Short mmCIF file of C-alpha atoms and ligand atoms in Angstrom, two decimals:
data_model
loop_
_atom_site.label_atom_id
_atom_site.label_comp_id
_atom_site.label_asym_id
_atom_site.label_seq_id
_atom_site.Cartn_x
_atom_site.Cartn_y
_atom_site.Cartn_z
CA MET A 1 74.20 91.47 130.67
CA GLY A 2 73.24 88.54 128.44
CA LEU A 3 75.67 85.87 127.36
CA GLU A 4 75.91 87.25 123.85
CA ASP A 5 76.91 90.67 125.16
CA GLU A 6 79.48 89.13 127.43
CA ILE A 7 80.90 87.26 124.43
CA ASP A 8 81.03 90.45 122.40
CA GLU A 9 82.79 92.24 125.22
CA ILE A 10 85.48 89.56 125.62
CA GLU A 11 86.03 89.42 121.85
CA GLU A 12 86.49 93.16 121.79
CA GLU A 13 88.99 93.06 124.62
CA ILE A 14 90.98 90.34 122.84
CA ALA A 15 90.96 92.35 119.64
CA ASN A 16 92.18 95.43 121.46
CA THR A 17 94.98 93.76 123.40
CA PRO A 18 98.28 93.57 121.56
CA TYR A 19 99.76 90.08 121.72
CA ASN A 20 103.22 89.82 123.33
CA LYS A 21 104.95 87.93 126.11
CA SER A 22 103.61 90.15 128.86
CA THR A 23 99.96 89.98 127.69
CA GLU A 24 100.08 86.26 126.71
CA ALA A 25 98.76 85.01 130.01
CA HIS A 26 95.95 87.54 130.06
CA ILE A 27 94.90 86.72 126.51
CA GLY A 28 95.03 83.07 127.37
CA ARG A 29 92.53 83.59 130.15
CA LEU A 30 90.30 85.73 127.95
CA LYS A 31 90.22 83.15 125.17
CA SER A 32 89.56 80.46 127.67
CA LYS A 33 86.65 82.39 129.17
CA LEU A 34 85.33 83.07 125.65
CA ALA A 35 85.39 79.35 124.78
CA GLU A 36 83.49 78.57 127.95
CA LYS A 37 80.81 81.23 127.32
CA LYS A 38 80.38 80.18 123.72
CA GLU A 39 79.87 76.62 124.76
CA LYS A 40 77.26 77.70 127.27
CA LEU A 41 75.46 79.72 124.62
CA GLU A 42 75.54 76.81 122.19
CA LYS A 43 73.99 74.55 124.84
CA GLN A 44 71.28 77.09 125.59
CA GLN A 45 70.42 77.44 121.94
CA SER A 46 70.35 73.76 121.13
CA GLY A 47 68.14 73.23 124.17
CA SER A 48 65.61 75.87 123.26
CA GLY A 49 65.68 75.28 119.53
CA GLY A 50 64.68 71.66 119.90
CA GLY A 51 67.86 70.59 118.16
CA GLY A 52 69.38 68.89 121.17
CA GLY A 53 70.56 65.41 120.47
CA TYR A 54 69.71 65.83 116.85
CA SER A 55 71.81 63.79 114.48
CA VAL A 56 71.80 63.59 110.75
CA GLN A 57 71.42 60.28 109.11
CA LYS A 58 74.23 59.43 106.76
CA HIS A 59 73.56 57.90 103.43
CA GLY A 60 76.03 56.50 100.93
CA ASP A 61 79.76 56.08 101.36
CA ALA A 62 80.52 59.68 102.40
CA THR A 63 78.86 63.00 102.99
CA VAL A 64 79.92 66.29 101.47
CA ALA A 65 78.50 69.71 102.44
CA LEU A 66 78.36 72.56 99.92
CA VAL A 67 79.04 75.78 101.75
CA GLY A 68 78.60 79.19 100.20
CA PHE A 69 76.64 82.42 100.20
CA PRO A 70 73.20 82.61 98.61
CA SER A 71 73.11 82.79 94.81
CA VAL A 72 76.63 81.54 94.17
CA GLY A 73 75.12 78.57 92.44
CA LYS A 74 74.99 75.82 95.05
CA SER A 75 71.69 74.36 94.02
CA SER A 76 72.63 74.55 90.29
CA LEU A 77 75.81 72.71 91.17
CA LEU A 78 74.00 70.11 93.18
CA ASN A 79 71.63 69.49 90.30
CA SER A 80 74.34 69.18 87.70
CA LEU A 81 76.55 66.92 89.87
CA THR A 82 73.92 64.55 91.09
CA ASN A 83 71.79 62.09 89.30
CA ALA A 84 68.29 63.54 89.04
CA GLU A 85 66.88 60.03 89.23
CA SER A 86 68.59 59.25 92.51
CA GLU A 87 66.12 58.64 95.30
CA THR A 88 65.86 61.76 97.29
CA GLY A 89 62.51 60.86 98.80
CA SER A 90 63.91 58.77 101.59
CA TYR A 91 66.01 61.46 103.18
CA GLU A 92 64.99 62.58 106.57
CA PHE A 93 65.47 66.32 106.30
CA THR A 94 61.84 67.21 106.49
CA THR A 95 62.24 69.96 109.03
CA LEU A 96 65.48 71.14 107.58
CA ASP A 97 66.41 73.54 104.90
CA VAL A 98 68.84 71.13 103.31
CA ASN A 99 68.80 69.79 99.77
CA PRO A 100 70.38 66.40 99.38
CA GLY A 101 71.55 64.68 96.24
CA MET A 102 73.56 61.58 95.47
CA LEU A 103 76.71 61.83 93.37
CA GLU A 104 77.86 58.55 91.87
CA HIS A 105 81.53 58.70 91.02
CA ARG A 106 84.13 55.98 90.60
CA GLY A 107 81.75 53.46 92.02
CA ALA A 108 81.12 55.42 95.23
CA ASN A 109 77.82 56.93 96.32
CA ILE A 110 78.60 60.34 97.72
CA GLN A 111 75.88 62.27 99.48
CA LEU A 112 75.96 65.95 98.62
CA LEU A 113 74.17 68.42 100.84
CA ASP A 114 73.29 71.95 99.83
CA VAL A 115 72.86 73.91 103.03
CA PRO A 116 71.37 77.24 101.93
CA GLY A 117 70.65 78.68 105.35
CA LEU A 118 74.04 78.07 106.85
CA ILE A 119 75.72 81.37 106.44
CA GLU A 120 72.77 83.61 107.22
CA GLY A 121 71.38 81.73 110.19
CA ALA A 122 73.55 79.21 111.78
CA ALA A 123 76.28 81.08 113.54
CA SER A 124 73.87 83.54 115.05
CA GLY A 125 71.66 80.73 116.29
CA ARG A 126 68.61 81.83 114.36
CA GLY A 127 65.95 79.48 113.04
CA ASP A 128 67.08 75.97 112.38
CA GLY A 129 70.65 77.03 112.83
CA GLN A 130 71.59 74.28 115.23
CA GLN A 131 70.19 71.57 113.04
CA VAL A 132 71.87 72.96 109.96
CA LEU A 133 75.05 72.98 111.91
CA ALA A 134 74.66 69.37 112.78
CA VAL A 135 74.52 68.67 109.06
CA VAL A 136 77.79 70.37 108.33
CA ARG A 137 79.50 69.01 111.42
CA ASN A 138 78.72 65.53 110.18
CA ALA A 139 80.24 66.02 106.75
CA ASP A 140 83.38 64.22 105.70
CA LEU A 141 84.39 67.08 103.38
CA ILE A 142 83.33 70.69 102.89
CA VAL A 143 83.19 72.14 99.40
CA PHE A 144 83.36 75.92 99.50
CA VAL A 145 81.45 77.36 96.56
CA LEU A 146 82.45 80.87 95.55
CA SER A 147 81.19 82.96 92.72
CA VAL A 148 83.95 84.19 90.42
CA PHE A 149 82.83 87.73 91.25
CA GLU A 150 82.88 87.32 95.00
CA ILE A 151 86.11 85.59 96.01
CA GLU A 152 86.27 87.70 99.21
CA GLN A 153 83.35 85.73 100.59
CA TYR A 154 85.84 82.99 101.36
CA ASP A 155 86.96 84.93 104.45
CA ARG A 156 83.47 85.13 105.93
CA LEU A 157 82.81 81.46 105.24
CA GLN A 158 85.97 80.56 107.17
CA GLU A 159 85.03 82.80 110.05
CA GLU A 160 81.50 81.51 110.29
CA LEU A 161 82.62 77.88 110.40
CA TYR A 162 85.29 78.68 112.96
CA ASP A 163 82.64 80.34 115.13
CA ILE A 164 80.55 77.21 115.11
CA ASN A 165 83.54 75.12 116.20
CA ILE A 166 84.37 73.64 112.84
CA ARG A 167 88.11 73.59 112.16
CA VAL A 168 88.68 73.49 108.47
CA ASP A 169 91.82 71.81 107.10
CA GLU A 170 93.32 71.46 110.55
CA GLU A 171 94.48 68.27 112.21
CA PRO A 172 93.10 67.77 115.73
CA PRO A 173 95.59 69.22 118.25
CA ARG A 174 97.92 66.61 119.67
CA VAL A 175 96.94 67.44 123.21
CA THR A 176 95.85 64.91 125.82
CA VAL A 177 94.62 65.75 129.27
CA ARG A 178 93.99 63.27 132.03
CA PRO A 179 92.22 64.46 135.17
CA LYS A 180 93.47 62.94 138.41
CA ILE A 181 92.61 63.20 142.10
CA LYS A 182 95.50 65.24 143.50
CA ASP A 183 98.91 66.85 142.80
CA GLY A 184 97.77 69.80 140.74
CA ILE A 185 98.57 70.36 137.11
CA LYS A 186 101.60 68.63 135.51
CA ILE A 187 102.67 69.43 131.97
CA THR A 188 104.81 67.23 129.81
CA SER A 189 105.77 68.09 126.27
CA SER A 190 107.60 66.33 123.49
CA THR A 191 108.51 69.62 121.76
CA ASP A 192 109.52 73.12 122.75
CA GLN A 193 106.56 75.33 123.63
CA ASP A 194 106.20 79.00 122.87
CA LEU A 195 103.60 79.43 125.62
CA ASN A 196 104.98 79.52 129.12
CA GLU A 197 103.84 76.98 131.70
CA GLU A 198 101.95 79.52 133.71
CA THR A 199 99.75 80.49 130.77
CA ILE A 200 99.10 76.83 129.96
CA SER A 201 98.16 76.05 133.58
CA ASP A 202 95.89 79.12 133.74
CA VAL A 203 94.04 77.99 130.62
CA LEU A 204 93.65 74.51 132.09
CA ARG A 205 92.31 75.86 135.40
CA ASP A 206 89.89 78.13 133.54
CA GLN A 207 88.60 75.04 131.77
CA GLY A 208 87.89 73.46 135.13
CA TYR A 209 90.96 71.28 135.62
CA VAL A 210 92.42 71.42 139.11
CA ASN A 211 94.46 68.20 139.08
CA ALA A 212 95.47 66.90 135.70
CA ASP A 213 98.32 65.56 133.57
CA LEU A 214 98.62 67.41 130.31
CA ASN A 215 100.68 66.04 127.49
CA LEU A 216 101.55 68.20 124.47
CA GLN A 217 102.83 66.56 121.30
CA GLU A 218 102.98 69.80 119.30
CA ASN A 219 103.90 73.40 119.89
CA VAL A 220 100.43 74.77 120.68
CA ASP A 221 99.19 78.32 120.59
CA ILE A 222 96.35 79.38 122.90
CA ASP A 223 93.64 78.54 120.39
CA ARG A 224 94.98 75.08 119.61
CA LEU A 225 95.43 74.43 123.35
CA ILE A 226 91.79 75.33 124.06
CA ASP A 227 90.59 73.32 121.03
CA GLY A 228 92.54 70.34 122.34
CA LEU A 229 90.80 70.56 125.70
CA MET A 230 87.30 70.82 124.22
CA ASP A 231 85.48 67.83 122.82
CA ASN A 232 82.99 69.72 120.67
CA ARG A 233 85.29 70.62 117.78
CA GLU A 234 85.01 69.04 114.40
CA TYR A 235 88.06 68.83 112.10
CA ILE A 236 86.97 68.66 108.47
CA PRO A 237 88.99 68.94 105.29
CA SER A 238 87.84 71.27 102.52
CA ILE A 239 88.21 72.02 98.87
CA THR A 240 87.20 75.18 97.03
CA CYS A 241 85.50 75.70 93.70
CA VAL A 242 84.89 78.92 91.84
CA ASN A 243 81.61 78.97 89.92
CA LYS A 244 80.20 81.03 87.02
CA VAL A 245 83.47 81.10 85.11
CA ASP A 246 81.41 81.20 81.92
CA LEU A 247 80.60 84.83 82.73
CA ILE A 248 84.09 86.29 82.84
CA GLU A 249 86.38 87.71 80.20
CA PRO A 250 89.76 85.93 79.98
CA ASP A 251 91.57 89.08 81.26
CA TYR A 252 89.65 89.02 84.50
CA LYS A 253 90.99 85.56 85.39
CA GLN A 254 94.31 87.01 86.59
CA GLN A 255 92.54 89.18 89.10
CA VAL A 256 90.63 86.19 90.35
CA ASP A 257 93.85 84.22 90.73
CA GLU A 258 95.40 87.04 92.68
CA LEU A 259 92.44 87.22 95.07
CA LEU A 260 92.70 83.46 95.60
CA ARG A 261 96.45 83.65 96.30
CA GLU A 262 95.86 86.39 98.86
CA ARG A 263 93.76 83.87 100.70
CA GLY A 264 96.39 81.17 100.64
CA LEU A 265 94.65 79.24 97.82
CA ASP A 266 96.70 78.08 94.89
CA PRO A 267 94.61 78.73 91.73
CA GLU A 268 96.51 76.10 89.77
CA GLY A 269 96.62 73.23 92.20
CA GLU A 270 93.97 73.78 94.81
CA VAL A 271 90.99 75.48 93.23
CA THR A 272 88.59 74.04 90.67
CA PHE A 273 87.04 76.50 88.27
CA ILE A 274 83.58 75.50 87.18
CA SER A 275 80.37 76.56 85.57
CA ALA A 276 77.42 74.76 87.07
CA GLU A 277 75.22 76.07 84.33
CA ALA A 278 77.47 75.50 81.31
CA GLU A 279 78.60 72.22 82.88
CA ARG A 280 82.28 73.07 82.79
CA GLY A 281 84.91 71.70 85.15
CA LEU A 282 82.46 69.28 86.72
CA GLU A 283 84.48 66.11 86.07
CA ALA A 284 87.53 67.75 87.62
CA LEU A 285 85.49 68.72 90.64
CA LYS A 286 84.13 65.19 91.03
CA ASP A 287 87.66 63.82 90.89
CA ARG A 288 88.81 66.31 93.46
CA ILE A 289 85.95 65.47 95.80
CA TRP A 290 86.83 61.79 95.46
CA GLU A 291 90.53 62.41 96.07
CA ASN A 292 89.93 64.50 99.18
CA LEU A 293 87.53 62.06 100.80
CA GLY A 294 90.36 59.60 101.35
CA LEU A 295 88.41 56.60 100.08
CA ILE A 296 89.47 53.49 98.19
CA ARG A 297 87.60 51.05 96.01
CA VAL A 298 87.96 47.32 96.55
CA TYR A 299 86.45 45.01 93.95
CA MET A 300 85.08 41.83 95.43
CA ASP A 301 85.78 38.56 93.66
CA LYS A 302 82.69 36.55 94.55
CA PRO A 303 82.63 32.77 94.40
CA GLY A 304 80.91 31.59 91.25
CA ARG A 305 80.15 35.16 90.13
CA GLY A 306 83.58 36.61 89.37
CA ILE A 307 84.78 40.13 90.03
CA ASP A 308 82.15 42.80 90.58
CA TRP A 309 83.58 45.77 88.74
CA GLU A 310 80.33 47.73 88.98
CA GLU A 311 79.83 48.17 92.68
CA PRO A 312 83.08 48.22 94.58
CA LEU A 313 83.27 48.14 98.33
CA VAL A 314 84.13 51.75 99.22
CA ILE A 315 86.14 52.08 102.43
CA GLU A 316 88.52 54.51 104.09
CA ALA A 317 92.06 54.66 102.75
CA GLY A 318 94.36 52.69 105.00
CA SER A 319 91.72 50.06 105.81
CA THR A 320 92.77 46.46 106.36
CA VAL A 321 91.20 43.28 105.07
CA GLY A 322 89.69 42.90 108.54
CA GLU A 323 88.05 46.31 108.35
CA ALA A 324 86.72 45.57 104.87
CA ILE A 325 85.15 42.36 106.19
CA GLY A 326 83.71 44.33 109.11
CA LYS A 327 81.90 46.53 106.64
CA LEU A 328 80.52 43.49 104.82
CA GLY A 329 79.19 42.31 108.15
CA GLY A 330 78.03 39.27 110.04
CA GLU A 331 78.69 35.94 108.45
CA MET A 332 81.80 36.94 106.60
CA GLU A 333 83.55 37.79 109.81
CA GLU A 334 82.74 34.48 111.47
CA ARG A 335 83.57 32.28 108.53
CA PHE A 336 86.74 34.09 107.38
CA ARG A 337 89.81 31.85 106.83
CA PHE A 338 92.09 33.99 104.69
CA ALA A 339 91.93 36.29 101.71
CA ARG A 340 93.56 36.54 98.30
CA VAL A 341 94.44 39.99 97.04
CA SER A 342 95.43 41.09 93.56
CA GLY A 343 96.25 44.65 92.50
CA PRO A 344 98.23 47.58 93.91
CA SER A 345 98.70 46.27 97.45
CA ALA A 346 99.66 42.75 96.42
CA THR A 347 103.17 41.53 95.73
CA HIS A 348 101.77 39.14 93.15
CA ASP A 349 98.32 38.10 91.87
CA GLU A 350 96.15 36.27 94.37
CA GLN A 351 98.58 36.90 97.22
CA GLN A 352 97.38 35.08 100.33
CA VAL A 353 96.85 37.53 103.23
CA GLY A 354 95.28 37.76 106.69
CA THR A 355 93.02 40.33 108.30
CA ASP A 356 95.85 42.83 108.99
CA HIS A 357 96.83 43.29 105.32
CA VAL A 358 96.39 46.95 104.29
CA LEU A 359 94.34 47.39 101.11
CA GLU A 360 94.86 49.96 98.38
CA ASP A 361 92.60 51.65 95.82
CA GLU A 362 91.49 49.22 93.07
CA ASP A 363 92.55 46.04 94.81
CA VAL A 364 90.64 42.87 94.02
CA LEU A 365 89.71 40.93 97.09
CA LYS A 366 88.64 37.29 97.31
CA LEU A 367 87.54 35.93 100.70
CA ILE A 368 88.14 32.29 101.47
CA LEU A 369 85.51 31.23 103.98
CA ARG A 370 84.85 28.20 106.16
CA ARG A 371 81.92 26.13 105.09
N1 GTP B 401 76.04 82.11 84.20
C1 GTP B 401 75.96 81.26 85.24
N2 GTP B 401 74.96 81.40 86.09
C2 GTP B 401 74.88 80.50 87.09
C3 GTP B 401 75.82 79.49 87.28
N3 GTP B 401 75.49 78.81 88.40
C4 GTP B 401 74.37 79.36 88.89
N4 GTP B 401 73.97 80.40 88.11
C5 GTP B 401 72.82 81.26 88.31
O1 GTP B 401 72.97 81.92 89.55
C6 GTP B 401 71.72 82.05 90.20
C7 GTP B 401 71.80 81.45 91.60
O2 GTP B 401 72.01 80.07 91.50
P1 GTP B 401 71.51 79.04 92.59
O3 GTP B 401 71.94 77.69 92.15
O4 GTP B 401 70.09 79.24 92.88
O5 GTP B 401 72.37 79.55 93.80
P2 GTP B 401 72.37 79.03 95.30
O6 GTP B 401 73.74 79.24 95.79
O7 GTP B 401 71.77 77.72 95.41
O8 GTP B 401 71.47 80.13 95.95
P3 GTP B 401 70.45 80.00 97.18
O9 GTP B 401 69.43 78.96 96.77
O10 GTP B 401 69.90 81.35 97.32
O11 GTP B 401 71.27 79.55 98.35
C8 GTP B 401 70.69 81.39 89.33
O12 GTP B 401 70.08 82.38 88.55
C9 GTP B 401 71.54 80.46 88.43
O13 GTP B 401 70.91 80.27 87.19
C10 GTP B 401 76.88 79.39 86.33
O14 GTP B 401 77.78 78.55 86.39
N5 GTP B 401 76.88 80.31 85.34
#
């Protein structure tokens, strides 16, 4: 029996076993075995497909992957969101079925990737699947693109990404495991656990741990426990947009809202309704992309040149002055004496701060350097 058949068989058994206290340990072991087999399969495929060690070069301040079924309007969206003049020639996707574009918004350069082959090919390991996967796994944000007529596709998109070890809108499990030389498995936990210790130890042993300290900082279920033990999971936030709204009658909108709600999506707050073709809702979508990337803009006040309002330094929210300088590189770091900050993070204009001061969006930063 091939690996894929074994995986199918285990999945079927899990689906057919009702979950309760008496089957919990058994299901734990099945899921653990499943994770192990899937990992093996993934390794095999990346080896034979030539995608091993492949990494995608990042451009710009952040990378966003558009994920959706064929014909929902991903390429139309990419074209209407990105500057047609932006240099696309320098991208290194020659062997890949990926269309890149650069979105310039609020001073940030955001790389958008349309990944047409993802849903058909990737999860099943066909074609350039592994490489396409690498593209999505590298993204800072996933934008699900749905057609207003096919909201149900959202379910498949979620499943496919889950299958390729992408955890959408989940925080990494707060699970740490430290292998040791002897003394078996010890579990410590800062919260109550629904799983019993025996199940947890079984899962650990199935993952190859004989002697280890496991610390749990959240109440894990079996899936989260396994995820926490594996280092090949990516945790990526997402937003959803619904395209082709120019084609529906106003009455139909209620039905669409209902279908979204059934999937846990709030049509008012969480979903952006757009028309890539009629260019509707695109500004709102850009804003939402920006907001969900967790970036801030810092305007540099340069000696003799004043404040550069055009090209802010774009860095992760929560960054310190030290991290901002790190991004500017070399000389700045060595010659740094102190900084002056004006704007949201400052108590007053030109507040004198050191490297550990935490910056906020739209701060103005002046670096005072040694000569
Ligand atoms: N009316 C309308 N048609 C749209 C809209 N967006 C895309 N389309 C049309 O839908 C069809 C598919 O659009 P594409 O942008 O090629 O879709 P895609 O998701 O990139 O599809 P693949 O390239 O197959 O992955 C094209 O005929 C578009 O003209 C829209 O907002 N409104």
